[in-house]
Amino acid sequence: MTTDEILEKTKSFLAQFINVNVADDEELFASGLVNSLFAMQLVLFIEKEFSIKVENEDLDYDNFRTLNAIVGFIEKKI
Amino acid sequence: MEIELTPQQVQEQDIFRAFVSEEIAPYADQYDQDECTPDEVIKKLAEIGYLGAIIPKEHGGQGMDAITFGLLCEEIGRGSASLLSLLTVHGMVCQAILKWGSASQKASWLPKLATGEAIGAFGLTEPNIGSDAKNVESTALYSNNSYVLTGEKKWISFGQLANLFLIIAQCDGKPSAFLVERNTPGFSTAPITGLLGFRSAMLAKVHLNKCQVPEENLVGKVGFGFSHVAGAALDHGRYCVGWGCLGLAQACLNACLSYTSERKQFGSFLKGHQLIQQMIAEMITNIKAARLLCYHAGYLKDKGDPSLIMETSIAKYFASRMVSKVADDAVQIHGANGCSSDYPVQRYLRDAKIMEIIEGSTQMQQIIIAKSGYHSFALEKRKARQKEKT
């Protein structure tokens, strides 16, 4: 899967939860754009869509803080 | 689209139903009055494997699929909502370790939780913190390869007898989750009695007085204790409660079907009176509606679909509101008898109210569900605008 495909899939997932257009490097959690349920929804999305497992050792905000970070994390795990 | 249990799930359901009818339901009123669940009952649950229901077989559990586990929660909820809360909080600890525990935490704790050698309890709520859960006041200080936990937890179901607690505390101002064993120096519990409902759920206050736990007891990472660890646990908790509400409502309905078939007023059985029929019809319909929401949540859970979080919240919200109304009507149908300890419907009503408060109150679910509705609406509008442009 290409980086662009991962980016598009992740963008359309985020669009379900965030009403504004999010820049690729915009902070998702610190900006309060998402609620407390979003963290687990994001984990489930990554696991189901890309058939990877988000593990204990992956819990690092640098893996999830922006759209770019999420895409980079997924690429690393695939 | 098919909404039908598999033959295996039907078989399991029959086994759960028989177990609850023989071992739990006949004694639940007594346990409620005693404000205690005897050890033998928990031993029976452990022996039959229900404490390890969601734990995979490789860790010594039953590895039940989500629907089968839901059916178990439904039946236990039919017999005793208090006992359902053991399955709930114990399962929440199992779920947190399963999803975010380290390899050594899984190896060390899951087999013990599966057999009941360890009983888990969930320590999030505090005297000053309920719905605002990510702002817990308990603290964890890192020092010499260990964490020192200080604070108080309140309303901890089965806190009187659990021996493994998942405690959420702030570490450097970031919510974090820790496994704390009962025998940790500085750890103590005090029973909470005289509650409205869940009277045999053995609730306790938990006091953490500089409890030192090894750094290996951190679940997940610092800062992920609420969003991810408690998040996974609470989703599981809402799932159990939603299904448990179905069972409790079914118990109310069964009691009413029986009572109205036996009691006569104005020369005819109560079931012949149309205003009684109206209440019975409402019960049947709303229980069926809640069951469909629970099935849907279970289906999504087995698929690992991200929408399961919201759909579980909706199922819990609807089912807990539904059972409050059903239990209220059940007492109404029973009249003065329904207010007496001779009939279980008074316990059902008291327990039903608790269902609307635990694992996210009705109002917290309403906020989340409404916001989600506005998001979906805005998304649809945006999609329509984009379609018009192209």
XYZ file of C-alpha atoms in Angstrom:
468
model
C 0.000 0.000 0.000
C 1.392 3.423 -0.932
C 1.801 6.340 1.458
C -0.905 8.248 -0.419
C -3.360 5.374 -0.038
C -2.694 5.173 3.704
C -3.073 8.956 3.947
C -6.400 8.949 2.109
C -7.850 6.104 4.180
C -6.735 7.751 7.420
C -8.075 11.152 6.318
C -11.469 9.746 5.546
C -11.530 7.953 8.926
C -10.655 11.209 10.723
C -13.372 13.035 8.816
C -15.929 10.931 10.699
C -14.856 12.532 13.953
C -13.535 15.979 13.070
C -15.692 18.574 11.328
C -12.904 20.852 10.190
C -10.257 20.155 7.587
C -7.198 18.936 9.439
C -3.737 19.837 8.176
C -1.408 16.863 7.815
C 0.788 18.142 10.647
C -1.947 19.524 12.922
C -2.047 18.265 16.518
C -5.134 16.073 16.981
C -5.156 15.409 20.714
C -3.638 18.596 22.168
C -5.988 20.812 20.118
C -9.062 19.155 21.660
C -10.400 18.208 18.210
C -11.346 14.729 19.420
C -13.144 13.249 22.444
C -12.011 10.610 24.909
C -13.444 7.738 22.854
C -11.411 8.672 19.790
C -8.154 7.131 21.017
C -9.568 3.597 21.037
C -11.531 4.208 17.829
C -8.262 5.174 16.129
C -6.530 2.039 17.438
C -9.373 -0.155 16.141
C -9.317 1.617 12.760
C -5.567 1.076 12.339
C -5.810 -2.578 13.363
C -8.787 -3.423 11.149
C -7.962 -1.348 8.071
C -4.281 -2.254 7.830
C -4.323 -5.694 9.510
C -1.700 -4.724 12.076
C -1.723 -4.895 15.858
C -1.155 -1.789 17.949
C 0.856 -3.091 20.887
C 1.835 -1.883 24.307
C 5.206 -0.663 23.042
C 3.524 1.416 20.307
C 1.894 3.675 22.894
C 3.852 6.800 22.095
C 2.078 10.077 21.255
C 4.619 10.627 18.504
C 2.846 7.770 16.703
C -0.592 9.381 16.885
C -0.338 13.134 17.416
C -0.839 14.215 13.758
C -2.111 12.744 10.526
C 1.463 12.499 9.253
C 2.518 10.743 12.455
C -0.276 8.170 12.148
C 0.606 7.490 8.505
C 4.290 7.127 9.410
C 3.412 4.729 12.218
C 1.231 2.588 9.939
C 3.963 2.442 7.268
C 6.451 1.343 9.906
C 4.170 -1.460 11.112
C 2.986 -2.820 7.744
C -28.141 -9.756 6.566
C -28.806 -12.386 9.201
C -29.572 -11.857 12.883
C -29.508 -15.354 14.269
C -27.494 -17.146 16.921
C -25.337 -20.042 15.753
C -26.267 -23.547 17.032
C -23.178 -23.367 19.278
C -24.317 -20.013 20.745
C -27.813 -21.410 21.370
C -26.257 -24.375 23.161
C -24.076 -22.098 25.312
C -27.097 -19.915 26.088
C -28.996 -22.953 27.384
C -26.063 -23.841 29.640
C -25.789 -20.256 30.985
C -29.547 -20.137 31.566
C -29.607 -23.411 33.476
C -26.603 -22.383 35.611
C -28.171 -19.050 36.545
C -31.604 -20.563 37.224
C -30.116 -23.207 39.533
C -27.158 -21.530 41.163
C -27.809 -17.786 41.240
C -31.405 -16.610 40.822
C -32.891 -18.535 43.800
C -30.379 -16.989 46.218
C -29.960 -13.465 44.830
C -32.534 -11.852 47.151
C -30.795 -13.331 50.183
C -27.375 -12.092 49.035
C -28.960 -8.683 48.446
C -30.298 -8.615 52.005
C -26.963 -9.845 53.398
C -25.072 -7.286 51.258
C -22.590 -10.016 50.446
C -21.771 -12.488 47.676
C -20.506 -15.694 49.307
C -17.129 -17.078 48.237
C -18.807 -20.324 47.105
C -20.731 -18.450 44.416
C -17.560 -16.920 43.023
C -15.885 -20.333 43.200
C -18.740 -21.798 41.145
C -18.345 -19.036 38.563
C -14.626 -19.729 38.447
C -15.015 -23.515 38.213
C -17.378 -23.288 35.272
C -14.904 -20.966 33.546
C -17.012 -17.809 33.431
C -14.368 -15.615 35.070
C -12.113 -16.415 32.125
C -14.857 -15.934 29.544
C -13.035 -13.350 27.398
C -9.504 -14.600 28.059
C -8.096 -16.545 25.086
C -7.606 -20.289 25.496
C -3.815 -19.980 25.278
C -3.954 -18.008 28.540
C -6.269 -20.508 30.217
C -9.579 -18.808 29.443
C -12.680 -19.726 27.433
C -11.984 -17.438 24.474
C -15.688 -16.693 23.993
C -16.781 -14.655 20.991
C -18.453 -11.328 21.788
C -22.028 -12.549 21.231
C -21.562 -15.641 23.417
C -20.044 -13.462 26.136
C -22.992 -11.078 25.790
C -25.400 -13.998 26.249
C -23.528 -14.930 29.427
C -23.823 -11.352 30.736
C -27.522 -11.361 29.902
C -28.170 -14.533 31.878
C -26.056 -13.470 34.863
C -27.861 -10.102 34.809
C -31.175 -11.962 34.892
C -30.123 -13.737 38.072
C -28.255 -10.986 39.884
C -27.171 -7.541 38.717
C -24.684 -7.486 41.605
C -23.007 -10.629 40.334
C -23.025 -9.204 36.825
C -20.884 -6.384 38.181
C -18.241 -8.957 39.192
C -18.165 -10.221 35.623
C -17.988 -6.590 34.489
C -15.126 -5.267 36.618
C -13.146 -8.512 36.549
C -13.536 -8.511 32.765
C -12.442 -4.867 32.581
C -9.132 -5.760 34.232
C -8.762 -8.785 31.916
C -9.515 -6.606 28.886
C -7.022 -3.901 29.918
C -4.253 -6.479 30.350
C -5.209 -8.329 27.162
C -5.054 -5.181 25.073
C -2.320 -3.132 26.714
C -0.500 -5.401 29.151
C 3.140 -6.342 28.664
C 4.046 -9.926 27.756
C 5.032 -10.604 31.361
C 1.800 -9.075 32.724
C -0.206 -11.292 30.368
C 1.780 -14.391 31.292
C 1.607 -13.659 34.979
C -1.979 -12.450 35.429
C -4.257 -13.794 32.697
C -4.105 -17.472 33.783
C -4.829 -16.430 37.383
C -7.704 -14.168 36.341
C -9.081 -16.975 34.153
C -9.274 -19.427 37.042
C -10.383 -16.950 39.690
C -7.116 -17.275 41.614
C -6.987 -13.533 41.010
C -10.148 -11.415 41.160
C -9.871 -8.072 39.410
C -11.420 -4.722 40.310
C -11.330 -1.416 38.462
C -10.102 1.633 40.383
C -10.989 4.802 38.503
C -13.712 6.652 40.448
C -12.736 8.770 43.458
C -14.570 10.690 46.179
C -14.247 13.924 44.127
C -14.099 12.464 40.613
C -16.893 10.621 38.822
C -17.689 11.452 35.192
C -14.672 13.791 34.929
C -12.541 10.671 35.062
C -9.374 11.797 33.330
C -8.800 14.315 36.125
C -8.373 11.746 38.900
C -6.552 13.100 41.938
C -4.608 9.965 42.909
C -0.933 10.292 42.112
C 1.923 8.009 41.129
C 5.503 9.130 41.719
C 8.349 7.389 39.931
C 11.211 6.562 42.251
C 13.894 3.841 42.257
C 12.438 1.661 39.496
C 9.025 1.743 41.094
C 5.885 3.864 41.339
C 4.527 5.121 44.639
C 0.734 5.492 44.553
C -1.216 7.750 46.866
C -4.926 8.535 46.859
C -8.442 7.267 47.427
C -10.818 5.352 45.194
C -14.526 5.035 45.887
C -17.507 2.922 44.751
C -15.177 0.112 43.685
C -17.328 -2.928 42.855
C -16.063 -6.096 44.544
C -13.347 -3.968 46.125
C -13.988 -5.856 49.363
C -12.651 -9.110 47.975
C -10.672 -8.439 44.786
C -6.951 -9.031 45.030
C -5.807 -7.292 41.850
C -6.758 -3.668 41.236
C -6.295 -1.652 38.066
C -5.675 1.817 39.488
C -5.736 5.008 37.410
C -3.502 7.738 38.846
C -1.722 10.864 37.611
C 1.981 10.395 36.959
C 3.624 13.786 36.298
C 0.110 15.067 35.610
C -0.591 12.359 33.028
C -3.259 9.672 33.608
C -1.580 6.281 33.937
C -2.731 2.755 34.833
C -1.136 0.439 37.383
C -1.729 -3.075 38.645
C -1.823 -3.018 42.434
C -2.111 -6.182 44.507
C -4.135 -6.207 47.692
C -1.135 -7.287 49.749
C 0.883 -4.192 48.767
C 1.984 -2.357 51.949
C -0.136 0.794 52.376
C -3.142 -0.680 50.510
C -6.432 -1.017 52.373
C -10.167 -1.210 51.646
C -13.275 -0.307 53.626
C -16.736 -1.739 52.798
C -19.508 0.556 51.551
C -22.925 -0.583 52.774
C -26.524 0.622 52.694
C -26.556 1.292 48.946
C -29.740 1.655 46.906
C -28.836 -1.191 44.560
C -26.009 -3.597 43.746
C -26.111 -4.381 47.443
C -24.262 -7.680 47.136
C -21.608 -6.221 44.803
C -19.356 -5.720 47.829
C -18.382 -2.157 47.016
C -15.449 -0.610 48.833
C -13.397 2.483 49.294
C -9.776 1.892 48.418
C -7.039 3.713 50.272
C -3.602 3.971 48.707
C -1.107 5.160 51.267
C 2.239 5.393 49.471
C 1.783 1.978 47.847
C 5.023 1.063 46.141
C 4.657 -1.096 43.036
C 7.433 -2.204 40.664
C 7.677 -0.244 37.415
C 6.668 -3.445 35.599
C 3.156 -2.913 37.034
C 2.541 0.083 34.773
C -0.054 -0.987 32.156
C 0.596 0.624 28.781
C 2.630 3.784 29.083
C 2.522 6.904 31.235
C -0.135 9.246 29.832
C -2.190 6.461 28.203
C -3.963 5.289 31.357
C -7.282 6.971 30.653
C -7.517 7.269 26.871
C -6.300 3.765 26.048
C -6.162 1.498 29.114
C -9.297 2.724 30.883
C -10.793 3.358 27.422
C -10.495 -0.326 26.503
C -11.744 -1.383 29.934
C -14.729 0.969 29.922
C -15.812 -0.125 26.464
C -15.845 -3.683 27.767
C -17.720 -2.509 30.868
C -20.409 -0.766 28.833
C -20.805 -3.909 26.726
C -21.338 -6.087 29.836
C -23.771 -3.610 31.367
C -25.819 -3.291 28.171
C -26.293 -7.047 27.981
C -26.815 -7.319 31.742
C -29.675 -4.799 31.457
C -31.351 -7.142 28.973
C -31.207 -9.958 31.511
C -32.474 -7.775 34.330
C -35.340 -6.530 32.140
C -36.166 -10.103 31.141
C -36.346 -11.015 34.844
C -38.798 -8.130 35.353
C -40.893 -9.262 32.400
C -40.897 -12.907 33.539
C -41.981 -11.839 37.027
C -44.808 -9.770 35.562
C -45.990 -12.474 33.149
C -46.177 -14.885 36.060
C -47.789 -12.485 38.554
C -50.430 -11.189 36.147
C -51.382 -14.760 35.252
C -52.015 -15.666 38.878
C -53.463 -12.586 40.548
C -57.104 -11.642 40.135
C -58.689 -8.220 40.604
C -62.242 -7.208 39.697
C -62.996 -10.876 39.019
C -60.392 -11.467 36.337
C -56.686 -12.098 36.069
C -54.527 -8.979 35.824
C -53.373 -10.070 32.381
C -56.920 -9.513 31.160
C -56.797 -5.801 31.978
C -55.800 -3.651 29.031
C -53.698 -1.172 31.010
C -51.616 -4.108 32.247
C -51.334 -5.397 28.679
C -50.062 -1.983 27.618
C -47.200 -2.155 30.142
C -46.385 -5.755 29.175
C -46.363 -4.855 25.466
C -44.026 -1.900 26.113
C -41.682 -4.173 28.081
C -41.557 -6.850 25.396
C -40.986 -4.351 22.591
C -38.303 -2.339 24.377
C -36.424 -5.451 25.496
C -36.390 -6.655 21.885
C -35.139 -3.262 20.682
C -32.337 -3.270 23.267
C -31.413 -6.828 22.337
C -30.952 -5.823 18.696
C -28.635 -2.970 19.730
C -26.612 -5.393 21.864
C -26.424 -7.918 19.014
C -25.219 -5.154 16.711
C -22.541 -4.046 19.189
C -21.435 -7.680 19.571
C -21.288 -8.192 15.830
C -19.065 -5.116 15.458
C -16.931 -6.229 18.399
C -16.244 -9.594 16.783
C -15.267 -7.762 13.574
C -13.044 -5.286 15.456
C -14.884 -2.448 13.730
C -14.049 1.051 15.117
C -17.750 1.933 15.218
C -18.192 -0.637 17.981
C -17.203 2.005 20.558
C -20.113 4.302 19.671
C -22.565 1.469 19.043
C -21.721 -0.074 22.434
C -22.305 3.308 24.059
C -25.705 3.534 22.313
C -26.609 -0.036 23.352
C -25.658 0.631 26.983
C -27.537 3.925 26.990
C -30.730 2.487 25.545
C -30.643 -0.746 27.550
C -30.036 0.991 30.887
C -32.814 3.536 30.279
C -35.059 0.716 29.116
C -34.486 -1.426 32.204
C -35.179 1.504 34.534
C -38.604 1.931 32.943
C -39.286 -1.818 32.761
C -38.375 -2.314 36.436
C -40.469 0.698 37.419
C -43.485 -0.780 35.604
C -42.777 -4.200 37.101
C -43.118 -2.784 40.609
C -46.238 -0.876 39.523
C -47.848 -4.082 38.224
C -47.031 -5.877 41.474
C -48.537 -3.041 43.545
C -47.839 -3.255 47.275
C -46.415 -6.756 46.783
C -43.792 -5.237 44.490
C -42.582 -3.009 47.302
C -42.047 -5.933 49.648
C -39.069 -8.218 50.030
C -41.399 -11.171 49.298
C -40.995 -10.395 45.593
C -37.745 -9.743 43.699
C -39.050 -6.821 41.631
C -38.090 -4.314 44.344
C -34.467 -5.500 43.958
C -34.769 -5.293 40.200
C -35.888 -1.660 40.434
C -33.077 -0.707 42.828
C -30.480 -2.462 40.650
C -31.892 -1.003 37.425
C -31.222 2.541 38.624
C -27.550 1.710 39.162
C -27.298 0.547 35.537
C -27.887 4.152 34.435
C -24.971 5.385 36.523
C -22.151 2.858 36.123
C -19.615 2.757 33.259
C -20.669 6.186 32.023
C -23.894 7.781 33.209
C -26.926 8.249 30.981
C -26.029 11.933 30.645
C -22.423 11.242 29.570
C -23.703 8.793 26.943
C -26.211 11.416 25.746
C -23.451 13.997 25.256
C -21.297 11.541 23.301
C -24.160 10.204 21.181
C -25.541 13.660 20.353
C -22.097 14.991 19.366
C -21.587 11.970 17.163
C -24.929 12.684 15.496
C -23.899 16.286 14.708
C -20.547 15.063 13.326
C -22.272 12.552 11.041
C -24.739 15.206 9.855
C -21.953 17.684 9.057
C -19.996 14.972 7.260
C -22.990 14.075 5.089
C -23.506 17.753 4.230
C -19.848 18.142 3.336
C -19.984 15.049 1.127
C -23.125 16.366 -0.611
C -21.434 19.746 -1.263
C -18.387 17.991 -2.725
C -20.657 15.899 -4.949
C -22.398 19.041 -6.214
C -19.049 20.615 -7.116
C -17.973 17.574 -9.142
